[in-house]
Amino acid sequence: MERESTSTWELSFVVPPNHETLDFKFLLKPKYSSAPAIVEEGPNRLLTGGHLQGDTRLAIFRLSADEVLEYPVFIKADRVSPFDLAASWRAYQENLQPSTVRGIPDVSINSVPETDIENGSSVCLELDLEHYVVPAPSTSTNSGLVYAANMAETPRSLTCSGVFSISDGSVNPSHSLKDSGVSVDRPAPIKEMEIVVPDPARVYSGSGMVESKSVGTFSPLQKQDSHRGILVDRGVGSPRLVKSASSTTFSLDLKLNTETKNPMPAAAGAVAAGAIADQMLGPKEDRHLAIVLVGLPARGKTFTAAKLTRYLRWLGHDTKHFNVGKYRRLKHGVNQSADFFRGDNEEGVEARNEVAALAMEDMISWMQEGGQVGIFDATNSTRRRRNMLMKMAEGKCKIIFLETICNDERIIERNIRLKIQQSPDYAEEPDYEAGLRDFKNRLTNYEKVYEPVEEGSYIKMIDMVSGLGGIIQVNNISGYLPGRIVFFLVNTHLTPRPILLTRHGESLDNVRGRIGGDTVISDAGELYAKKLANFVEKRLKSERAASIWTSTLQRTIQSASPIVGFPKIQWRALDEINAGVCDGMTYEEIKKNMPEEYEARKKDKLRYRYPRGESYLDVIQRLEPVIIELERQRGPVVVISHQAVLRALYAYFADRPLKEIPHIEVPLHTIIEIQMGVSGVQEKRYKLMD
């Protein structure tokens, strides 16, 4: 080894589990010159000191018991398996040139950024970022401020006038049909179909259904004998019969488009397995879950409800958000003063309980038609109201109360002002201060009668909205889905921050039209990487906590390499969809050589699984930890990934249906900025290159 302490060298290596000592043959390259890299030919060396990542540091190499070398080095540490490391070392020795394995470079070349303007230098993007803005798709997330309650379910029962007798929490709705001028979205009558299963001796005797595979899409099955079951399309191979607990006839909604309502999530892996287990072991009503919000106004209930709805839909659970305030405004108008919400205003209390019962009735009716999770969004601030809801739900669905408590006056004041600006209750109030006084009076009326939740199953979120800690309490919570809900709520908060989604720069396989693979980026891809680095530097220049996330494939790592000043994290979960035996093929080659697979994929891209590969539902399943971490992060995140993965991530933020995910447009060389905060989710797109 050349013994020279005046030069700065660049050392690339792997971080072992304890990352304290490092023992293997390594490569050193002068950092600021094009001199050949030094290949260590002697015995393995022991790195006994040095700092991982960062600027130039002193690293100590022990050559023998008595001989030590100290070098100023620029250390680049990556995690990679010993097998990849060995393969990389062999490739270097055989070819005598820098090699990469899974995108981890042995030696970093051209570590000093070029200053050529035509190749994407910092001068190249010294104009306003708005110059690159392009219109977002019409079905994307809302680009403006939208009141979250307006995105809840449209009331369908308000064409019926009801008389509600409420005593000790009971409710007896009796409807006489009257035309009130509000359109009704009543479903068509459900046709019943008997589904039967052979081999009566093996019918499972417990409740629910049994199926150990992934997707729960129901299909008709021909009648064979007197036992009934459900046919589950698992998304791969031939369908398999699921045996029911009894001979009860299943009612399926038969539509011309063959889409059927069902109590199983359109999901894969743990989501489907957990849902099946809950149905096998739990009581019948537990197959439907009602999350009933509880809390004073301006505590973030509607925001929490909207986020939870979006998360559960993305996982594959049929979920709807029912906002009682929306019912109230449609039935009683938007000009109700604070007196309407007084606890001693019997007419107001009766009117509010009436619309709450209407919303609950709509939610239960929807569940009986096949819905899985209903989010019931209202203050529900008294035991009497909550007892009424529990009585309505008896034998029909399981209720979990979700109480949001906030003691931070700053956050409450911010939420109140947003309420005045966005709520339809104050849309016709020209005087902002008058609206503010009225809402604070309304809040005082609620505070006088508020009774914290102490009954039934509940989750209490206390001072959680800031993301800086807080307390979450759970009582009588069990089952896979309630557990996932708790985990999600623990990691969510209201801190505004941008999330930037972008595909890697164009790769050689993109040029060739081949799917999958692990090729390097093309010349156009390298240009985009430089433009992306300049964009990130300008967009996030004032952010200290930003981070860059990539997959473990080298085209995303190369696209991120020009970005400096931010930590970079590789996620295997962000790798492109695994094309299995089709990896490296073009679609034309698949059509010619594997016509059955080509047609199967064309028929159902969401559930189609490549032979020995993945489906989109599989990708969604492995992306859940990424979503949870994105929700938990308080700073900006730049995600550099692949088309299928970004389609799934974008669908989460945009609240797009699962069936649309494989068709979402995520073009190359375009940045999708998702802005998360108290006002919901907004989107902006930047196209840096054609």
XYZ file of C-alpha atoms in Angstrom:
690
model
C 0.000 0.000 0.000
C 1.194 3.445 -0.826
C 2.017 5.251 2.373
C 1.022 8.792 1.824
C -0.712 10.854 4.477
C -0.953 14.145 2.602
C -3.627 12.998 0.150
C -7.298 12.423 0.860
C -8.409 8.965 -0.155
C -11.840 7.576 -0.762
C -12.639 4.305 0.972
C -15.702 2.230 0.100
C -16.681 -0.661 2.315
C -19.490 -2.535 4.012
C -20.752 -1.850 7.514
C -20.762 -5.094 9.526
C -23.331 -5.562 12.302
C -21.205 -3.976 15.039
C -19.555 -1.455 12.624
C -16.629 -1.098 14.987
C -14.025 -3.191 13.169
C -13.724 -4.026 9.503
C -11.676 -6.926 8.226
C -11.432 -7.536 4.464
C -9.477 -6.479 1.403
C -10.410 -2.969 0.382
C -9.946 -0.398 -2.369
C -8.607 3.117 -1.984
C -8.891 5.871 -4.579
C -7.562 9.439 -4.491
C -10.683 11.548 -3.944
C -9.770 14.571 -6.037
C -7.688 13.088 -8.827
C -8.090 10.545 -11.596
C -5.089 8.467 -10.521
C -5.696 4.703 -10.519
C -7.243 3.176 -7.461
C -4.977 1.182 -5.156
C -5.845 -2.476 -4.778
C -4.650 -3.824 -1.443
C -2.685 -6.982 -2.225
C -1.424 -7.814 1.237
C -3.178 -9.625 4.051
C -6.590 -8.424 5.220
C -6.401 -5.161 7.104
C -8.194 -4.174 10.274
C -9.897 -0.772 10.422
C -9.685 0.179 14.073
C -10.870 3.766 13.922
C -12.760 6.254 11.812
C -16.205 7.754 11.416
C -18.869 6.404 9.107
C -20.121 8.850 6.468
C -19.506 12.580 6.511
C -16.539 14.668 5.444
C -12.866 13.833 5.544
C -11.877 11.887 8.664
C -8.785 10.130 9.933
C -8.961 6.357 9.649
C -6.453 4.067 11.332
C -5.390 0.855 9.593
C -3.471 -1.718 11.611
C -1.037 -3.530 9.297
C 0.482 -5.692 11.986
C 0.811 -5.808 15.729
C 3.378 -3.001 15.622
C 2.645 -1.129 12.406
C -0.248 1.306 12.026
C -1.112 3.653 9.148
C -3.214 6.784 9.583
C -4.961 8.172 6.487
C -7.307 11.066 5.885
C -10.175 9.343 4.062
C -13.619 10.159 2.769
C -15.575 7.164 4.029
C -18.569 5.811 2.149
C -20.306 3.090 4.129
C -23.025 0.867 2.746
C -24.740 -2.250 3.977
C -24.519 -5.278 1.735
C -24.415 -9.020 2.257
C -21.053 -10.868 2.414
C -22.096 -12.750 -0.714
C -22.575 -9.556 -2.718
C -19.305 -8.256 -1.320
C -17.416 -11.364 -2.386
C -18.972 -11.231 -5.859
C -18.069 -7.567 -6.173
C -14.482 -8.226 -5.130
C -14.150 -11.052 -7.659
C -15.603 -8.858 -10.399
C -13.068 -6.157 -9.637
C -10.149 -8.539 -9.704
C -11.301 -10.132 -12.951
C -12.074 -6.913 -14.812
C -9.644 -4.526 -13.088
C -12.317 -1.856 -13.126
C -14.862 -0.529 -10.627
C -17.894 -2.791 -10.327
C -21.281 -2.647 -8.641
C -23.389 -5.297 -7.022
C -27.013 -4.386 -6.258
C -26.047 -0.776 -6.794
C -23.354 -0.659 -4.096
C -20.186 0.779 -5.651
C -16.747 -0.561 -4.775
C -15.178 2.725 -5.785
C -16.927 6.039 -6.282
C -15.831 7.696 -9.511
C -16.237 11.400 -10.292
C -17.157 12.262 -6.744
C -16.616 15.984 -7.391
C -19.680 17.446 -9.163
C -19.088 18.670 -12.679
C -19.778 22.281 -13.501
C -20.806 21.857 -17.122
C -23.947 23.939 -17.575
C -25.318 21.801 -20.386
C -25.036 18.678 -18.260
C -27.170 19.945 -15.417
C -24.999 22.142 -13.220
C -26.400 24.293 -10.450
C -26.686 27.150 -12.926
C -29.067 25.029 -14.965
C -31.903 25.301 -12.453
C -31.368 28.823 -11.213
C -34.874 29.824 -12.272
C -38.117 29.740 -10.388
C -39.255 26.220 -9.576
C -42.722 27.211 -10.737
C -41.303 27.141 -14.270
C -41.356 23.352 -14.081
C -44.875 22.971 -12.687
C -47.217 20.872 -14.843
C -50.933 20.217 -14.267
C -51.749 17.286 -11.982
C -54.231 14.673 -13.209
C -57.862 15.635 -12.687
C -58.349 12.635 -10.373
C -55.358 13.484 -8.204
C -55.260 14.834 -4.679
C -56.771 18.242 -4.238
C -54.506 21.105 -5.099
C -56.476 23.557 -2.977
C -57.734 23.646 0.588
C -60.694 21.288 0.983
C -62.720 20.849 4.146
C -62.203 17.202 5.085
C -65.839 16.673 6.120
C -66.944 17.483 2.574
C -65.064 14.397 1.382
C -67.125 12.128 3.669
C -69.998 9.940 2.485
C -72.963 11.734 0.923
C -76.014 11.177 3.163
C -78.534 8.953 1.433
C -81.222 8.688 4.116
C -82.229 12.343 4.152
C -85.017 11.800 1.638
C -86.806 10.138 4.547
C -88.172 12.193 7.401
C -87.858 10.257 10.647
C -89.369 10.410 14.098
C -86.890 9.329 16.769
C -87.900 8.394 20.265
C -84.787 8.638 22.406
C -84.928 7.507 25.986
C -82.052 6.099 28.023
C -79.954 5.865 24.901
C -82.488 3.943 22.798
C -83.578 4.949 19.331
C -86.551 3.838 17.293
C -86.417 5.370 13.831
C -89.678 5.187 11.926
C -89.561 6.680 8.466
C -92.350 8.025 6.304
C -91.088 8.655 2.778
C -91.270 12.272 1.743
C -89.619 14.125 -1.057
C -87.281 16.603 0.576
C -85.446 17.642 -2.546
C -82.286 15.734 -1.670
C -81.188 13.045 -4.114
C -81.048 9.484 -2.803
C -78.279 7.051 -3.619
C -80.063 3.850 -2.608
C -78.518 0.649 -3.904
C -80.464 -1.646 -6.164
C -82.043 -4.657 -4.440
C -79.485 -7.350 -3.761
C -80.037 -10.614 -5.566
C -79.471 -13.700 -3.484
C -77.496 -16.677 -4.687
C -76.855 -19.925 -2.873
C -73.236 -21.020 -2.907
C -72.572 -24.610 -2.015
C -69.590 -26.724 -1.021
C -69.067 -30.481 -1.373
C -67.825 -32.867 1.322
C -70.128 -31.990 4.232
C -68.055 -33.953 6.724
C -65.256 -31.390 6.498
C -67.216 -28.208 6.908
C -65.545 -26.079 9.566
C -67.670 -25.862 12.699
C -66.525 -22.455 13.951
C -67.765 -19.076 12.833
C -66.516 -17.253 9.793
C -64.556 -18.555 6.843
C -61.299 -20.430 6.358
C -58.741 -19.483 3.721
C -54.988 -19.366 4.167
C -54.059 -17.523 0.980
C -54.005 -13.887 0.078
C -56.749 -12.147 -1.861
C -60.414 -12.208 -0.933
C -62.354 -11.642 -4.156
C -65.602 -13.546 -4.256
C -66.917 -15.366 -7.308
C -70.041 -17.459 -7.916
C -69.853 -21.261 -7.559
C -72.232 -23.804 -9.017
C -74.571 -25.638 -6.665
C -73.352 -29.154 -5.844
C -75.106 -30.232 -2.628
C -76.693 -28.808 0.481
C -73.635 -27.154 2.021
C -72.651 -23.592 1.254
C -69.343 -21.788 0.939
C -67.508 -18.996 -0.829
C -65.149 -19.151 -3.767
C -62.074 -17.011 -3.171
C -59.904 -15.803 -6.043
C -56.397 -15.733 -4.595
C -54.939 -13.694 -7.426
C -52.761 -16.522 -8.731
C -53.447 -19.982 -10.075
C -56.830 -21.645 -9.851
C -59.469 -20.535 -7.330
C -59.974 -22.411 -4.111
C -63.161 -23.147 -2.229
C -63.679 -21.647 1.202
C -65.972 -23.481 3.554
C -68.512 -21.587 5.599
C -69.411 -22.112 9.225
C -73.014 -23.013 8.610
C -75.605 -23.559 5.934
C -76.691 -19.928 5.990
C -77.237 -18.581 2.496
C -74.737 -15.915 1.447
C -76.195 -12.876 -0.294
C -73.941 -11.467 -2.986
C -74.457 -8.292 -4.933
C -74.488 -9.434 -8.565
C -73.559 -6.596 -10.875
C -73.069 -6.562 -14.594
C -69.427 -5.585 -14.196
C -68.855 -8.724 -12.059
C -67.635 -6.682 -9.082
C -69.094 -8.190 -5.925
C -69.512 -6.868 -2.424
C -67.790 -8.994 0.173
C -66.524 -8.885 3.745
C -62.963 -9.770 2.749
C -60.299 -7.151 1.982
C -58.948 -6.955 -1.544
C -55.455 -7.400 -0.173
C -52.563 -9.811 0.186
C -50.414 -11.327 2.878
C -50.911 -10.324 6.498
C -53.937 -8.120 5.760
C -55.936 -10.986 4.279
C -54.640 -13.512 6.815
C -55.577 -11.239 9.725
C -59.037 -10.587 8.319
C -59.674 -14.292 7.858
C -58.483 -15.087 11.378
C -60.773 -12.428 12.848
C -63.714 -13.851 10.931
C -62.918 -17.413 11.981
C -62.522 -16.683 15.680
C -64.623 -13.606 16.381
C -68.380 -13.150 16.740
C -70.431 -12.337 13.669
C -70.752 -8.629 14.425
C -66.943 -8.312 14.614
C -66.795 -8.810 10.851
C -67.886 -5.170 10.591
C -66.051 -2.486 12.521
C -67.326 0.974 13.468
C -64.734 3.500 14.592
C -66.760 6.123 16.468
C -64.921 9.413 16.972
C -65.305 11.246 20.283
C -63.970 14.678 21.168
C -64.571 18.372 21.459
C -64.657 20.493 18.289
C -61.308 21.593 16.806
C -59.436 18.567 18.163
C -58.604 17.031 14.789
C -61.355 14.382 14.688
C -62.294 14.865 11.043
C -58.654 15.036 9.974
C -57.941 11.794 11.861
C -61.031 10.167 10.360
C -59.998 11.121 6.827
C -56.443 9.792 7.292
C -57.641 6.549 8.832
C -60.165 6.059 6.025
C -57.461 6.556 3.412
C -55.090 4.136 5.141
C -57.644 1.338 5.512
C -58.848 1.715 1.927
C -55.280 1.494 0.696
C -54.753 -1.728 2.649
C -57.758 -3.186 0.857
C -60.520 -2.778 3.456
C -63.825 -1.400 2.185
C -64.016 1.733 4.348
C -66.261 4.797 4.376
C -66.249 8.030 6.356
C -69.626 9.197 7.699
C -69.586 12.796 8.959
C -72.594 13.728 11.105
C -71.976 17.443 10.549
C -72.618 16.901 6.844
C -75.970 15.300 7.707
C -76.825 18.166 10.044
C -76.078 20.810 7.420
C -78.210 19.045 4.803
C -81.175 18.582 7.147
C -81.061 21.765 9.242
C -79.010 24.182 7.149
C -75.624 25.844 7.683
C -76.772 28.901 9.579
C -77.131 27.348 13.021
C -75.791 29.592 15.775
C -73.983 28.442 18.902
C -77.346 28.224 20.723
C -78.257 25.215 18.574
C -75.431 23.323 20.329
C -76.392 24.161 23.928
C -76.859 21.161 26.182
C -80.055 22.661 27.644
C -81.584 23.287 24.198
C -83.868 20.245 24.029
C -84.893 20.854 20.418
C -81.266 21.232 19.378
C -80.224 18.083 21.251
C -83.071 16.113 19.664
C -82.227 17.416 16.188
C -78.539 16.534 16.585
C -79.336 13.054 17.915
C -81.707 12.579 14.999
C -79.073 13.244 12.348
C -76.552 11.133 14.294
C -79.017 8.235 14.209
C -79.602 8.777 10.487
C -75.851 8.638 9.826
C -75.473 5.536 12.004
C -78.366 3.847 10.230
C -76.791 4.621 6.846
C -73.464 3.218 8.020
C -74.994 -0.008 9.333
C -77.039 -0.443 6.151
C -73.882 -0.025 4.099
C -72.103 -2.623 6.250
C -74.947 -5.090 5.736
C -74.443 -4.623 1.998
C -70.796 -5.651 2.322
C -68.912 -2.704 3.828
C -66.182 -3.531 6.324
C -65.126 -0.450 8.314
C -67.224 2.634 8.975
C -65.667 5.786 10.441
C -68.398 7.640 12.364
C -67.254 11.249 12.692
C -69.013 13.435 15.298
C -68.391 14.886 18.759
C -70.367 12.065 20.458
C -69.533 13.917 23.644
C -72.112 12.441 26.048
C -72.683 8.935 27.362
C -76.309 9.169 26.294
C -75.307 9.685 22.660
C -72.740 6.884 22.788
C -75.237 4.504 24.438
C -77.672 5.261 21.636
C -75.044 4.328 19.047
C -74.069 1.133 20.872
C -77.702 0.048 21.073
C -78.132 0.614 17.332
C -74.995 -1.435 16.640
C -75.905 -4.435 18.787
C -75.491 -7.650 16.811
C -74.572 -5.710 13.658
C -71.074 -4.326 14.113
C -68.323 -3.916 16.686
C -67.834 -0.385 18.008
C -64.475 1.072 19.005
C -64.538 4.626 20.339
C -61.638 6.820 19.220
C -61.326 9.833 21.524
C -59.050 12.714 20.556
C -57.927 14.975 23.409
C -55.745 18.031 22.886
C -54.556 20.330 25.680
C -52.238 22.475 23.563
C -53.938 25.869 23.299
C -51.772 26.833 20.331
C -52.933 23.824 18.295
C -56.556 24.338 19.350
C -56.443 27.989 18.289
C -54.933 27.030 14.920
C -57.638 24.412 14.369
C -60.371 26.876 15.286
C -59.138 29.400 12.738
C -58.922 26.709 10.050
C -62.467 25.703 10.939
C -63.739 29.236 10.436
C -61.908 29.498 7.102
C -62.989 26.125 5.695
C -66.190 24.910 7.366
C -69.447 25.367 5.404
C -71.005 26.439 8.727
C -69.302 29.824 8.292
C -69.172 30.084 4.508
C -71.998 32.653 4.554
C -70.575 34.623 7.498
C -68.803 37.683 6.030
C -67.396 38.789 9.387
C -64.502 36.496 10.349
C -64.374 37.745 13.943
C -68.104 37.180 14.381
C -67.688 33.635 13.140
C -64.770 33.127 15.504
C -66.829 34.310 18.501
C -69.735 32.076 17.541
C -67.547 28.990 17.204
C -65.874 29.616 20.551
C -69.320 29.902 22.114
C -70.244 26.601 20.468
C -67.087 25.060 21.902
C -67.989 26.335 25.384
C -71.430 24.697 25.078
C -69.819 21.359 24.260
C -67.303 21.666 27.094
C -70.126 22.046 29.640
C -71.624 18.625 28.837
C -68.533 16.716 27.714
C -68.063 13.270 29.278
C -64.809 11.382 28.504
C -65.096 7.822 27.240
C -64.936 5.175 29.943
C -67.228 2.552 28.450
C -66.720 -0.254 25.930
C -63.688 -0.662 23.681
C -61.824 2.565 23.155
C -58.631 4.260 22.008
C -57.690 7.590 23.592
C -55.243 9.871 21.784
C -54.005 12.492 24.237
C -51.869 15.330 22.820
C -50.767 13.129 19.883
C -51.440 15.552 17.025
C -48.163 17.450 17.330
C -46.057 14.368 16.700
C -43.859 15.280 19.671
C -45.036 12.598 22.020
C -48.294 12.344 23.882
C -50.213 9.423 25.315
C -52.298 6.753 23.662
C -54.526 4.578 25.834
C -56.328 1.459 24.674
C -59.025 -0.555 26.418
C -60.458 -3.905 25.345
C -58.804 -3.796 21.919
C -58.077 -7.085 20.159
C -57.888 -8.469 16.644
C -55.649 -7.826 13.670
C -57.420 -4.790 12.216
C -57.923 -2.888 15.512
C -54.247 -3.546 16.236
C -53.208 -2.099 12.867
C -55.389 0.936 13.525
C -53.703 1.569 16.873
C -50.252 1.223 15.293
C -51.176 3.669 12.540
C -52.566 6.228 14.990
C -49.425 6.060 17.127
C -47.359 7.152 14.123
C -49.534 9.864 12.612
C -49.452 13.613 13.329
C -50.372 16.988 11.827
C -46.922 18.474 11.200
C -46.843 19.990 7.682
C -44.063 18.637 5.460
C -43.552 17.821 1.776
C -42.963 14.360 0.354
C -41.349 14.272 -3.082
C -41.958 11.192 -5.231
C -39.944 10.558 -8.380
C -38.859 7.697 -10.554
C -35.184 7.087 -11.171
C -33.576 8.623 -14.211
C -34.048 6.736 -17.451
C -32.237 3.368 -17.306
C -30.776 1.281 -20.099
C -33.638 -1.185 -19.689
C -36.092 1.707 -20.115
C -34.426 2.461 -23.422
C -34.642 -1.201 -24.455
C -38.219 -1.588 -23.273
C -37.364 -4.347 -20.797
C -39.043 -4.773 -17.422
C -37.267 -5.315 -14.117
C -33.516 -5.746 -14.211
C -30.831 -3.792 -12.425
C -29.177 -1.775 -15.174
C -27.462 1.571 -14.812
C -29.038 4.823 -15.935
C -28.615 6.155 -19.448
C -27.082 9.478 -20.456
C -30.532 11.051 -20.188
C -30.882 9.453 -16.763
C -27.586 10.957 -15.642
C -28.745 14.381 -16.793
C -31.967 13.981 -14.825
C -30.003 12.930 -11.738
C -28.112 16.227 -11.869
C -31.270 18.238 -12.457
C -32.948 16.389 -9.600
C -30.050 17.214 -7.279
C -30.312 20.900 -8.148
C -34.074 20.834 -7.681
C -33.803 19.173 -4.267
C -31.095 21.613 -3.187
C -33.280 24.575 -4.120
C -36.599 23.164 -2.873
C -35.271 21.895 0.461
C -32.495 24.399 1.092
C -34.083 25.582 4.350
C -34.878 22.080 5.616
C -32.533 20.491 8.122
C -34.336 17.192 8.701
C -34.880 16.117 5.077
C -33.784 12.671 3.919
C -33.441 10.801 0.625
C -34.936 7.326 0.273
C -34.060 4.973 -2.575
C -34.533 1.334 -3.429
C -31.557 -1.035 -3.393
C -31.429 -1.118 -7.206
C -28.575 0.801 -8.736
C -30.664 2.994 -11.051
C -32.253 4.720 -8.037
C -28.972 4.895 -6.128
C -27.264 6.456 -9.149
C -30.133 8.933 -9.539
C -29.640 10.014 -5.923
C -25.836 10.123 -6.006
C -25.493 13.813 -7.068
C -27.684 14.918 -4.144
C -25.485 16.112 -1.295
C -26.118 17.356 2.210
C -28.909 14.936 3.133
C -28.770 11.409 4.565
C -29.627 8.641 2.096
C -31.496 5.518 3.117
C -31.940 2.406 1.003
C -35.180 0.435 1.360
C -35.545 -3.017 -0.156
C -39.293 -2.412 0.184
C -38.917 0.324 -2.469
C -37.536 -2.107 -5.080
C -39.517 -2.420 -8.287
C -42.251 -5.044 -8.545
C -40.613 -8.460 -8.917
C -41.360 -9.683 -12.441
C -40.212 -13.209 -11.584
C -39.403 -15.311 -14.645
C -40.383 -12.342 -16.846
C -37.593 -10.160 -15.446
C -35.573 -8.662 -18.272
C -38.172 -9.419 -20.963
C -40.135 -6.969 -23.099
C -43.922 -7.104 -23.101
C -43.789 -8.247 -26.723
C -41.579 -11.169 -25.717
C -44.000 -12.074 -22.924
C -46.921 -11.918 -25.371
C -45.127 -14.151 -27.837
C -43.567 -16.692 -25.481
C -46.055 -16.648 -22.572
C -49.439 -15.708 -24.077
C -51.443 -17.074 -21.123
C -49.503 -14.903 -18.671
C -49.825 -11.900 -20.949
C -53.611 -12.263 -21.123
C -53.937 -12.946 -17.386
C -52.030 -9.762 -16.591
C -54.049 -7.760 -19.099
C -57.294 -8.998 -17.526
C -56.454 -8.018 -13.922
C -53.228 -6.100 -13.413
C -53.975 -5.494 -9.736
C -54.129 -9.149 -8.710
C -51.968 -10.706 -11.407
C -48.806 -12.190 -9.944
C -45.800 -12.803 -12.180
C -44.651 -16.441 -12.040
C -42.208 -16.556 -9.117
C -42.755 -12.825 -8.762
C -45.172 -10.306 -7.268
C -48.561 -8.725 -7.838
C -49.508 -5.110 -7.146
C -51.269 -6.327 -4.001
C -47.987 -7.882 -2.865
C -46.238 -4.558 -3.466
C -48.847 -2.725 -1.370
C -48.333 -5.206 1.444
C -44.549 -4.690 1.574
C -44.956 -0.921 1.321
C -46.991 -0.608 4.524
C -43.864 -0.027 6.694
C -42.822 2.696 4.241
C -46.219 4.394 4.582
C -46.066 4.196 8.378
C -42.583 5.725 8.376
C -43.649 8.483 5.951
C -46.512 9.297 8.310
C -44.135 9.310 11.286
C -41.492 11.531 9.681
C -41.606 15.196 10.683
C -39.259 16.408 7.960
C -39.373 16.288 4.147
C -38.615 13.007 2.377
C -37.512 12.489 -1.224
C -38.490 9.021 -2.455
C -36.622 7.865 -5.561
C -38.149 4.594 -6.646
C -39.886 2.774 -9.506
C -43.128 3.012 -11.436
C -45.170 0.246 -9.752
C -43.989 1.238 -6.270
C -44.696 4.936 -6.792
C -48.118 4.118 -8.200
C -48.939 2.357 -4.940
C -47.492 5.139 -2.754
C -49.232 7.857 -4.746
C -52.552 5.983 -4.508
C -52.292 6.122 -0.721
C -51.872 9.901 -0.577
C -54.377 10.550 -3.378
C -56.918 8.110 -1.887
C -57.274 6.329 -5.224
C -59.154 3.008 -5.446
C -57.021 -0.133 -5.521
C -58.277 -1.088 -8.970
C -56.817 2.150 -10.403
C -53.302 1.660 -9.025
C -51.837 -0.282 -11.984
C -53.023 2.449 -14.348
C -51.856 5.585 -12.508
C -49.542 7.709 -14.624
C -46.100 8.198 -13.071
C -43.889 9.523 -15.895
C -40.111 9.556 -15.950
C -38.215 12.725 -15.032
C -41.188 14.193 -13.149
C -41.428 15.076 -9.443
C -44.723 14.681 -7.605
C -44.786 16.834 -4.483
C -47.258 15.740 -1.827
C -47.828 18.354 0.854
C -49.117 16.867 4.112
C -50.520 19.002 6.886
C -53.526 20.116 8.877
C -55.474 21.060 5.749
C -55.144 17.575 4.262
C -53.078 16.501 1.261
C -52.246 18.709 -1.719
C -50.282 17.823 -4.838
C -48.007 19.673 -7.227
C -46.035 18.229 -10.154
C -42.738 19.380 -11.656
C -41.498 18.096 -15.013
C -37.742 18.640 -15.214
C -37.177 16.923 -18.567
C -39.161 15.600 -21.505
